Coordinates of C-alpha atoms in Angstrom, one line a residue:
Chain A
M1 CA -46.0 -64.9 -29.1
V2 CA -43.9 -64.2 -26.1
Q3 CA -40.0 -64.4 -26.3
Q4 CA -38.9 -66.9 -23.9
E5 CA -35.3 -65.1 -24.0
R6 CA -33.5 -61.9 -25.6
P7 CA -31.0 -62.3 -28.3
F8 CA -27.8 -61.7 -25.5
D9 CA -29.5 -64.6 -23.3
L10 CA -27.7 -66.8 -26.3
L11 CA -24.5 -65.4 -25.5
N12 CA -24.9 -66.2 -21.9
R13 CA -26.4 -69.5 -22.8
V14 CA -23.2 -70.2 -24.9
L15 CA -20.4 -69.1 -22.3
G16 CA -17.4 -71.8 -22.4
Q17 CA -18.7 -73.7 -25.7
H18 CA -17.2 -73.0 -28.9
V19 CA -18.9 -70.5 -31.5
L20 CA -18.2 -69.9 -34.9
I21 CA -18.0 -65.9 -36.1
R22 CA -18.4 -64.3 -39.0
L23 CA -16.8 -60.6 -39.4
K24 CA -17.8 -57.8 -42.1
G25 CA -15.5 -58.2 -44.9
G26 CA -16.1 -62.2 -44.9
T27 CA -13.5 -63.3 -42.0
Q28 CA -14.5 -66.1 -40.2
I29 CA -13.2 -66.8 -36.6
R30 CA -13.8 -70.1 -34.2
G31 CA -13.1 -70.4 -30.3
K32 CA -14.2 -70.8 -27.1
L33 CA -16.5 -68.0 -25.8
T34 CA -15.2 -66.5 -22.4
S35 CA -16.8 -63.0 -22.1
F36 CA -19.0 -60.5 -23.7
D37 CA -20.6 -57.2 -23.1
I38 CA -23.6 -54.8 -24.2
H39 CA -21.8 -53.9 -27.4
M40 CA -21.3 -57.6 -28.6
N41 CA -17.5 -56.9 -27.7
L42 CA -16.4 -61.1 -27.3
V43 CA -13.5 -62.6 -25.9
L44 CA -12.7 -66.0 -27.4
V45 CA -9.7 -68.3 -26.6
E46 CA -8.4 -71.2 -28.3
A47 CA -9.3 -68.8 -31.2
E48 CA -8.3 -69.7 -35.0
E49 CA -9.1 -67.9 -38.1
L50 CA -10.9 -70.1 -40.7
D51 CA -10.7 -70.3 -44.5
G52 CA -13.5 -72.6 -46.0
G53 CA -14.4 -74.0 -42.7
E54 CA -10.6 -75.1 -42.3
A55 CA -8.2 -73.6 -39.7
K56 CA -5.8 -71.0 -41.5
A57 CA -4.1 -69.4 -38.4
K58 CA -4.1 -70.0 -34.7
I59 CA -4.7 -66.9 -32.9
G60 CA -5.7 -68.2 -29.3
T61 CA -6.9 -65.4 -26.8
M62 CA -8.6 -62.7 -28.6
L63 CA -10.8 -59.8 -28.3
L64 CA -13.2 -58.9 -31.0
R65 CA -15.1 -55.8 -31.3
G66 CA -18.5 -56.0 -31.4
G67 CA -19.3 -53.2 -34.0
N68 CA -17.7 -55.6 -36.8
I69 CA -19.3 -58.7 -35.8
L70 CA -22.1 -60.0 -38.9
Y71 CA -23.3 -62.9 -36.8
V72 CA -22.1 -65.6 -33.4
S73 CA -23.1 -69.3 -34.0
P74 CA -22.5 -71.9 -31.3
V75 CA -20.9 -74.8 -33.0
Chain B
M1 CA -54.0 -42.6 -41.7
V2 CA -53.3 -43.8 -38.2
Q3 CA -50.7 -46.6 -37.9
Q4 CA -52.1 -49.8 -36.9
E5 CA -49.0 -51.2 -35.4
R6 CA -45.0 -50.0 -35.6
P7 CA -42.3 -51.8 -37.3
F8 CA -41.3 -53.7 -34.5
D9 CA -44.7 -55.2 -34.0
L10 CA -44.1 -57.3 -37.1
L11 CA -41.3 -59.0 -35.7
N12 CA -43.3 -59.7 -32.4
R13 CA -46.1 -61.3 -35.0
V14 CA -43.4 -63.4 -36.5
L15 CA -41.7 -65.0 -33.8
G16 CA -41.7 -68.6 -33.8
Q17 CA -41.9 -68.8 -37.8
H18 CA -39.4 -68.5 -40.6
V19 CA -38.0 -65.4 -41.9
L20 CA -35.7 -64.3 -44.8
I21 CA -33.2 -62.0 -43.6
R22 CA -30.7 -60.0 -46.2
L23 CA -27.6 -58.5 -44.9
K24 CA -25.3 -55.7 -45.9
G25 CA -23.1 -57.4 -48.7
G26 CA -25.9 -59.4 -50.1
T27 CA -25.6 -62.6 -47.5
Q28 CA -29.0 -64.2 -47.2
I29 CA -30.3 -66.1 -44.5
R30 CA -33.3 -68.1 -43.9
G31 CA -34.2 -69.6 -40.4
K32 CA -37.1 -69.3 -37.4
L33 CA -36.8 -66.1 -35.6
T34 CA -36.9 -66.8 -31.8
S35 CA -36.0 -63.7 -30.3
F36 CA -35.2 -60.0 -31.1
D37 CA -34.3 -56.5 -29.2
I38 CA -34.6 -52.9 -30.0
H39 CA -31.4 -52.9 -31.8
M40 CA -33.1 -55.7 -34.3
N41 CA -30.3 -58.2 -32.9
L42 CA -32.1 -61.2 -34.0
V43 CA -31.8 -64.9 -32.6
L44 CA -32.7 -67.5 -35.4
V45 CA -32.6 -71.2 -35.2
E46 CA -32.7 -74.0 -38.2
A47 CA -30.9 -71.2 -39.8
E48 CA -29.2 -71.6 -43.0
E49 CA -27.3 -69.5 -45.7
L50 CA -28.8 -69.2 -48.9
D51 CA -27.4 -69.0 -52.4
G52 CA -30.0 -67.9 -55.0
G53 CA -32.5 -69.3 -53.1
E54 CA -31.0 -72.7 -52.3
A55 CA -29.7 -73.7 -48.9
K56 CA -25.8 -73.3 -49.1
A57 CA -24.8 -73.9 -45.7
K58 CA -26.4 -75.2 -42.3
I59 CA -25.8 -72.7 -39.6
G60 CA -28.3 -73.7 -36.8
T61 CA -28.5 -71.3 -34.1
M62 CA -27.2 -68.0 -34.6
L63 CA -27.3 -64.4 -33.0
L64 CA -27.5 -62.0 -35.8
R65 CA -26.3 -58.3 -35.1
G66 CA -28.9 -56.0 -36.0
G67 CA -26.9 -52.9 -37.6
N68 CA -26.0 -55.4 -40.4
I69 CA -29.6 -56.2 -41.7
L70 CA -30.9 -54.7 -44.6
Y71 CA -34.4 -56.5 -44.5
V72 CA -36.3 -59.1 -42.4
S73 CA -39.3 -60.8 -44.2
P74 CA -41.7 -63.8 -43.0
V75 CA -41.6 -66.7 -45.6
Chain C
M1 CA -22.5 -70.1 -16.8
V2 CA -21.3 -66.9 -14.9
Q3 CA -18.7 -64.6 -16.7
Q4 CA -15.4 -64.7 -14.8
E5 CA -14.5 -61.2 -16.7
R6 CA -15.7 -58.8 -19.1
P7 CA -14.1 -58.4 -22.5
F8 CA -12.1 -55.5 -21.3
D9 CA -10.6 -56.9 -18.5
L10 CA -8.4 -58.9 -21.2
L11 CA -7.0 -55.5 -22.1
N12 CA -6.2 -54.5 -18.6
R13 CA -4.5 -58.2 -18.1
V14 CA -2.4 -58.0 -21.0
L15 CA -1.2 -54.3 -20.3
G16 CA 2.7 -54.2 -20.8
Q17 CA 2.5 -57.0 -22.8
H18 CA 2.8 -57.7 -26.8
V19 CA -0.7 -57.6 -28.6
L20 CA -1.3 -58.4 -32.3
I21 CA -4.1 -55.9 -33.7
R22 CA -6.3 -56.4 -37.1
L23 CA -7.6 -53.0 -38.4
K24 CA -10.7 -52.8 -40.7
G25 CA -9.0 -53.3 -44.3
G26 CA -6.9 -55.8 -43.1
T27 CA -3.8 -53.9 -41.6
Q28 CA -1.9 -55.6 -38.9
I29 CA 0.0 -53.7 -35.9
R30 CA 1.9 -55.8 -33.3
G31 CA 3.2 -53.7 -30.2
K32 CA 3.2 -53.5 -26.4
L33 CA 0.0 -52.2 -24.9
T34 CA 0.6 -49.5 -22.4
S35 CA -3.0 -47.9 -22.3
F36 CA -6.5 -48.0 -23.3
D37 CA -10.3 -46.3 -22.7
I38 CA -13.7 -47.4 -23.0
H39 CA -13.6 -46.4 -26.5
M40 CA -11.0 -49.2 -27.2
N41 CA -8.5 -46.7 -28.3
L42 CA -5.1 -48.2 -27.6
V43 CA -1.7 -46.9 -26.9
L44 CA 1.2 -49.1 -28.3
V45 CA 4.9 -49.0 -27.9
E46 CA 7.6 -50.6 -29.9
A47 CA 5.3 -50.9 -32.5
E48 CA 5.6 -52.0 -36.1
E49 CA 3.3 -52.9 -39.0
L50 CA 3.1 -56.2 -40.5
D51 CA 2.8 -57.9 -43.5
G52 CA 2.3 -61.5 -43.7
G53 CA 3.5 -62.0 -40.2
E54 CA 6.9 -59.8 -40.8
A55 CA 7.6 -56.8 -39.6
K56 CA 7.1 -54.5 -42.5
A57 CA 7.5 -50.9 -40.8
K58 CA 8.5 -49.6 -37.5
I59 CA 6.0 -47.0 -36.0
G60 CA 7.0 -46.6 -32.5
T61 CA 4.5 -45.3 -30.1
M62 CA 1.1 -44.9 -31.7
L63 CA -2.4 -44.2 -30.7
L64 CA -4.7 -46.3 -32.6
R65 CA -8.5 -45.3 -32.8
G66 CA -10.7 -48.3 -31.5
G67 CA -13.6 -47.8 -34.0
N68 CA -11.0 -49.3 -36.6
I69 CA -10.2 -52.2 -34.8
L70 CA -11.1 -55.7 -35.6
Y71 CA -9.6 -57.6 -32.9
V72 CA -6.8 -57.4 -30.2
S73 CA -5.2 -60.8 -29.6
P74 CA -1.8 -60.9 -26.9
V75 CA 1.1 -62.7 -28.6
Chain D
M1 CA -40.4 -19.5 -45.2
V2 CA -41.9 -21.6 -42.5
Q3 CA -42.3 -25.4 -42.9
Q4 CA -45.9 -26.7 -43.5
E5 CA -44.4 -30.3 -42.5
R6 CA -41.6 -32.1 -41.5
P7 CA -40.0 -34.9 -43.2
F8 CA -41.5 -37.7 -41.4
D9 CA -45.1 -36.2 -42.2
L10 CA -44.6 -37.3 -45.7
L11 CA -44.3 -40.7 -44.6
N12 CA -47.2 -40.3 -42.5
R13 CA -49.1 -39.0 -45.2
V14 CA -48.2 -41.5 -47.6
L15 CA -49.4 -44.9 -45.0
G16 CA -51.3 -47.1 -47.0
Q17 CA -49.9 -46.0 -50.4
H18 CA -47.0 -47.6 -52.6
V19 CA -43.7 -46.5 -52.4
L20 CA -40.4 -47.0 -53.9
I21 CA -37.4 -47.3 -51.6
R22 CA -33.6 -47.2 -52.5
L23 CA -31.4 -48.7 -50.3
K24 CA -27.6 -48.1 -50.0
G25 CA -25.7 -50.3 -52.4
G26 CA -28.5 -49.7 -55.1
T27 CA -31.3 -52.1 -54.4
Q28 CA -34.8 -50.9 -54.9
I29 CA -37.8 -51.9 -53.5
R30 CA -41.6 -51.3 -54.0
G31 CA -44.3 -51.9 -51.9
K32 CA -47.3 -50.6 -49.7
L33 CA -46.1 -48.6 -46.8
T34 CA -47.9 -50.0 -43.5
S35 CA -45.8 -48.6 -40.8
F36 CA -42.5 -46.9 -39.6
D37 CA -40.7 -45.3 -36.9
I38 CA -38.5 -42.5 -35.8
H39 CA -35.3 -44.4 -37.1
M40 CA -37.1 -44.8 -40.5
N41 CA -37.3 -48.2 -40.3
L42 CA -40.4 -49.3 -42.5
V43 CA -43.1 -52.2 -43.0
L44 CA -44.1 -52.9 -46.5
V45 CA -46.7 -55.5 -47.9
E46 CA -47.0 -56.8 -51.3
A47 CA -43.4 -55.4 -51.5
E48 CA -41.2 -56.6 -54.5
E49 CA -37.5 -56.2 -55.5
L50 CA -37.0 -54.2 -58.6
D51 CA -34.2 -54.4 -61.3
G52 CA -34.4 -51.4 -64.0
G53 CA -38.1 -50.7 -62.9
E54 CA -39.3 -54.1 -63.3
A55 CA -40.4 -56.6 -60.6
K56 CA -37.0 -59.2 -60.2
A57 CA -38.7 -60.9 -57.2
K58 CA -41.8 -60.8 -55.0
I59 CA -40.9 -60.4 -51.0
G60 CA -44.4 -59.8 -49.9
T61 CA -44.2 -58.6 -46.1
M62 CA -41.0 -56.7 -44.9
L63 CA -39.2 -54.8 -42.2
L64 CA -36.6 -52.5 -44.0
R65 CA -34.1 -51.3 -41.6
G66 CA -33.9 -47.2 -41.8
G67 CA -30.0 -47.0 -41.4
N68 CA -29.5 -48.3 -45.0
I69 CA -32.3 -46.6 -46.9
L70 CA -31.4 -43.6 -49.3
Y71 CA -34.7 -42.5 -50.1
V72 CA -38.1 -43.2 -49.9
S73 CA -41.0 -42.0 -52.8
P74 CA -44.3 -42.3 -53.2
V75 CA -45.4 -44.1 -56.5
Chain E
M1 CA -1.0 -53.5 -13.9
V2 CA -2.1 -50.0 -13.4
Q3 CA -2.3 -47.8 -16.5
Q4 CA 0.0 -45.0 -16.0
E5 CA -1.8 -42.8 -18.4
R6 CA -5.2 -42.9 -20.9
P7 CA -4.9 -43.1 -24.6
F8 CA -5.5 -39.4 -24.9
D9 CA -2.5 -38.3 -22.6
L10 CA -0.3 -39.4 -25.4
L11 CA -1.6 -36.4 -27.4
N12 CA -1.2 -34.0 -24.7
R13 CA 2.1 -35.1 -24.4
V14 CA 3.4 -34.3 -28.0
L15 CA 1.4 -31.2 -28.7
G16 CA 4.2 -29.1 -30.4
Q17 CA 5.6 -32.1 -31.9
H18 CA 5.7 -33.7 -35.2
V19 CA 3.1 -36.7 -35.7
L20 CA 2.3 -38.9 -38.4
I21 CA -1.4 -40.0 -39.2
R22 CA -3.0 -42.5 -41.1
L23 CA -6.6 -41.9 -42.4
K24 CA -9.0 -44.3 -43.6
G25 CA -8.3 -45.2 -47.2
G26 CA -4.8 -44.8 -46.5
T27 CA -3.8 -41.3 -46.8
Q28 CA -0.8 -40.3 -44.6
I29 CA -0.4 -36.9 -43.3
R30 CA 2.6 -35.5 -41.0
G31 CA 2.8 -32.2 -39.2
K32 CA 3.0 -30.6 -36.0
L33 CA -0.2 -31.2 -33.7
T34 CA -1.3 -27.9 -32.0
S35 CA -4.9 -29.2 -30.7
F36 CA -7.2 -32.0 -30.3
D37 CA -10.4 -32.7 -28.7
I38 CA -12.2 -35.9 -27.1
H39 CA -13.6 -36.9 -30.8
M40 CA -10.0 -36.9 -31.8
N41 CA -10.2 -33.9 -34.1
L42 CA -6.8 -33.0 -34.5
V43 CA -5.1 -29.5 -35.7
L44 CA -2.0 -30.0 -37.4
V45 CA 0.4 -26.9 -38.6
E46 CA 3.3 -27.1 -41.2
A47 CA 1.2 -30.2 -42.4
E48 CA 2.1 -32.3 -45.8
E49 CA 0.5 -35.3 -47.4
L50 CA 3.0 -38.0 -47.8
D51 CA 3.2 -40.8 -50.4
G52 CA 5.6 -43.7 -49.4
G53 CA 7.1 -41.6 -46.6
E54 CA 8.0 -38.5 -48.9
A55 CA 6.6 -35.3 -49.1
K56 CA 3.5 -35.3 -51.8
A57 CA 1.8 -32.0 -51.1
K58 CA 2.1 -29.3 -48.8
I59 CA -1.3 -28.4 -46.8
G60 CA -0.3 -26.2 -44.1
T61 CA -2.7 -25.7 -41.3
M62 CA -5.4 -28.3 -41.2
L63 CA -8.2 -29.6 -38.7
L64 CA -8.4 -33.4 -39.4
R65 CA -11.8 -35.0 -38.6
G66 CA -11.4 -37.7 -35.5
G67 CA -13.6 -40.2 -37.2
N68 CA -11.4 -40.9 -40.1
I69 CA -8.0 -41.6 -38.2
L70 CA -6.8 -44.8 -37.9
Y71 CA -3.9 -43.9 -35.9
V72 CA -1.6 -41.1 -34.5
S73 CA 2.2 -41.6 -34.2
P74 CA 4.9 -39.1 -32.9
V75 CA 7.8 -39.1 -35.3
Chain F
M1 CA -15.3 -13.0 -37.0
V2 CA -19.0 -13.9 -35.5
Q3 CA -21.0 -16.1 -37.5
Q4 CA -24.1 -14.3 -38.9
E5 CA -26.0 -17.8 -39.3
R6 CA -25.4 -21.2 -38.5
P7 CA -25.6 -24.4 -41.3
F8 CA -29.0 -25.1 -41.0
D9 CA -30.0 -21.6 -41.3
L10 CA -29.1 -22.1 -44.9
L11 CA -31.7 -24.8 -45.5
N12 CA -34.5 -22.7 -43.8
R13 CA -33.6 -19.8 -46.3
V14 CA -33.9 -21.9 -49.3
L15 CA -37.1 -24.0 -48.6
G16 CA -39.3 -23.7 -51.4
Q17 CA -36.4 -23.3 -53.8
H18 CA -34.5 -25.9 -56.1
V19 CA -31.5 -27.1 -54.7
L20 CA -29.0 -29.7 -55.8
I21 CA -27.8 -32.8 -53.5
R22 CA -24.8 -34.9 -54.0
L23 CA -25.1 -38.6 -52.1
K24 CA -22.1 -40.7 -51.0
G25 CA -21.8 -42.8 -54.0
G26 CA -22.1 -40.0 -56.5
T27 CA -26.1 -39.9 -57.0
Q28 CA -27.0 -36.4 -57.7
I29 CA -30.8 -35.5 -57.1
R30 CA -32.4 -31.9 -58.1
G31 CA -35.8 -30.7 -56.6
K32 CA -37.6 -28.2 -54.5
L33 CA -37.0 -28.4 -50.9
T34 CA -40.1 -28.6 -48.8
S35 CA -38.7 -29.4 -45.2
F36 CA -36.0 -30.5 -43.5
D37 CA -34.9 -31.8 -39.8
I38 CA -32.0 -31.6 -37.6
H39 CA -30.8 -34.9 -39.2
M40 CA -30.9 -33.3 -42.4
N41 CA -33.6 -35.6 -43.3
L42 CA -34.8 -33.6 -46.5
V43 CA -38.1 -33.7 -48.5
L44 CA -38.3 -32.7 -52.1
V45 CA -40.6 -32.2 -54.9
E46 CA -40.6 -32.1 -58.7
A47 CA -37.4 -34.5 -57.7
E48 CA -35.5 -35.8 -60.5
E49 CA -32.2 -37.8 -60.6
L50 CA -29.2 -36.3 -62.5
D51 CA -26.5 -37.8 -64.6
G52 CA -23.9 -35.6 -65.6
G53 CA -26.1 -32.5 -64.9
E54 CA -29.0 -33.8 -67.1
A55 CA -32.3 -35.1 -65.7
K56 CA -32.0 -38.9 -66.1
A57 CA -35.4 -40.1 -64.0
K58 CA -38.1 -38.2 -62.9
I59 CA -38.6 -39.2 -59.1
G60 CA -41.3 -36.6 -57.9
T61 CA -42.0 -36.3 -54.2
M62 CA -39.1 -38.0 -52.5
L63 CA -37.5 -38.5 -48.7
L64 CA -34.0 -38.2 -48.5
R65 CA -32.0 -39.5 -45.7
G66 CA -29.7 -37.2 -44.0
G67 CA -27.2 -39.4 -43.4
N68 CA -26.0 -40.4 -46.8
I69 CA -26.2 -36.5 -48.0
L70 CA -22.6 -35.5 -49.0
Y71 CA -23.8 -31.8 -49.5
V72 CA -26.8 -29.3 -50.7
S73 CA -26.7 -26.6 -52.8
P74 CA -29.0 -24.1 -54.1
V75 CA -29.6 -24.0 -57.8
Chain G
M1 CA 2.3 -28.2 -22.9
V2 CA -1.1 -26.3 -22.5
Q3 CA -3.3 -26.3 -25.6
Q4 CA -3.8 -22.8 -26.6
E5 CA -6.9 -23.3 -28.9
R6 CA -9.4 -26.3 -29.4
P7 CA -9.6 -27.7 -33.1
F8 CA -12.9 -25.9 -33.7
D9 CA -11.2 -22.5 -32.9
L10 CA -9.5 -23.0 -36.0
L11 CA -12.8 -22.9 -37.8
N12 CA -13.8 -19.6 -36.3
R13 CA -10.6 -17.9 -36.9
V14 CA -11.0 -18.8 -40.6
L15 CA -14.8 -17.8 -41.0
G16 CA -14.8 -15.3 -44.2
Q17 CA -11.5 -16.9 -45.7
H18 CA -11.2 -19.5 -48.3
V19 CA -10.5 -23.2 -47.4
L20 CA -10.1 -26.4 -49.0
I21 CA -12.0 -29.6 -48.2
R22 CA -11.4 -33.0 -48.6
L23 CA -14.3 -35.6 -48.3
K24 CA -14.4 -38.9 -47.9
G25 CA -14.0 -40.6 -51.8
G26 CA -11.3 -38.3 -52.3
T27 CA -14.0 -35.0 -53.5
Q28 CA -12.2 -31.8 -53.0
I29 CA -14.1 -28.6 -52.3
R30 CA -12.7 -24.9 -52.3
G31 CA -14.5 -21.8 -50.8
K32 CA -15.1 -19.2 -48.4
L33 CA -16.4 -20.6 -45.2
T34 CA -19.3 -18.6 -43.7
S35 CA -20.7 -20.9 -41.2
F36 CA -19.9 -24.3 -39.0
D37 CA -21.6 -26.1 -36.1
I38 CA -20.5 -28.7 -33.6
H39 CA -20.9 -31.7 -36.2
M40 CA -18.7 -29.8 -38.6
N41 CA -21.4 -29.1 -40.8
L42 CA -20.3 -26.2 -43.1
V43 CA -21.7 -23.7 -45.3
L44 CA -18.9 -22.1 -47.8
V45 CA -20.2 -19.6 -50.8
E46 CA -18.1 -19.2 -54.2
A47 CA -17.5 -22.9 -53.8
E48 CA -16.1 -25.0 -56.7
E49 CA -15.5 -28.6 -56.7
L50 CA -11.6 -29.2 -57.6
D51 CA -9.5 -31.7 -59.9
G52 CA -6.0 -31.9 -59.2
G53 CA -6.0 -28.4 -57.9
E54 CA -8.1 -27.1 -60.7
A55 CA -11.6 -25.6 -60.8
K56 CA -13.9 -28.4 -62.3
A57 CA -17.1 -27.0 -61.5
K58 CA -18.6 -23.8 -59.8
I59 CA -21.2 -24.9 -57.0
G60 CA -21.5 -21.3 -55.6
T61 CA -23.3 -21.6 -52.0
M62 CA -23.3 -25.3 -50.4
L63 CA -23.9 -26.9 -47.1
L64 CA -21.6 -29.7 -46.3
R65 CA -22.4 -32.5 -44.0
G66 CA -19.6 -32.9 -41.4
G67 CA -19.6 -36.5 -41.2
N68 CA -17.8 -37.0 -44.4
I69 CA -15.3 -34.5 -43.9
L70 CA -11.6 -35.7 -43.9
Y71 CA -10.1 -32.6 -43.4
V72 CA -10.5 -28.4 -43.6
S73 CA -7.2 -26.2 -44.3
P74 CA -7.1 -22.7 -44.9
V75 CA -6.0 -21.5 -48.1

């Protein structure tokens, strides 16, 4: 089977959309993805930290370091 | 003995099939593999987080960072 | 969608402004960003360590090693 | 003393044989080695997870990420 | 805004001065910085380990490995 | 003072001899060193895991991944 | 201020002398430094593990992997 797209194409496809991010250690962040680079560093706006799926703290704009990300999922 | 294929050939062979993934820290994810790259970054669709083999949470589409993957197994 | 800017452009945009930084292990630092490099090493001035959002200890000027940063957020 | 072979020659020699693998965090896996690469990524078939030397769960075919392997031992 | 200096310029500026260093795991070291390299490896003289801001143990001259440093702050 | 040899020369000198190895996390392994590479990946034969200096489990031949080794000492 | 020497010059200067080494996880080692390389891999002779400043176990000759070293201090 031939790959239709590569993993980072997903990030490109969801630019401007909300994503859920799980970090090492369990922290969950939700926000709108506005940029990324090849290290999976991401910028989110309207970001908030979640606890059990509920907003726990408003963060606003943030730069997340790629190396600590477990996964990114469009919501 | 000569290798018939290299490890990443397995990923290529199971594109479009369901896989089980174990992450560092013990999290288990199951979903359909749609893409991967040389860092073992993976995109899954129809993904869900498992707990003791049972679905715990629907995630849908996700980009998993390769560096935190312990293993990938076709199911 | 085309990216308007790359993740590190955010750091450039907030030079001279106050940022909140979360490190691996949970430590939170707040201070004014005065420089950064491609490893996300940062220099802050007027920095302080936070505990539950409140200033816990004055640090002043500091060089933070990028590899241990979870995220950077302008405040 | 001159080395007769290099460490990865062992992997080549045991292709098609059963190996025991210890991962960081203590997980033990046993299976038949069918491929490896220079990062020590391995593919096993007929793999199972062990607990105290006893089979705990059948996994079947799996791709193990090299970076989390403590050791590989032919059995 | 244009950066006046890069993060490592701070280290150059405080050569010969006392710095406070926080390592991963929480260890705090105070001493006079006499050299550094691009990996943030540092040599301190008159160094001591701190506990709650108080000197706990005299170390004297030491080479600190950069990879384990959380931050460096002139005191 | 000029170095008479470099660290890896020690491994070369003890090829064919028994060594004690301490891994991250505390595991101790003893066995006869038969090969190594520049990543400090090692092959031991007649290897056994130790507990408090006593043999706890026979392992036989094993490939140890260099990245998890704290130290190697000829015995 | 201009650096008189670089961090690794300290290792060169203390070749043949006793050093105290702190590893990640807290292990302390004392011994005579006989070689090092650019990864901070070190060979010590007459080495012993310390507990609270006291010799706990004689190790003799050892190769310490640089990546796990917190600091090196001449004693």
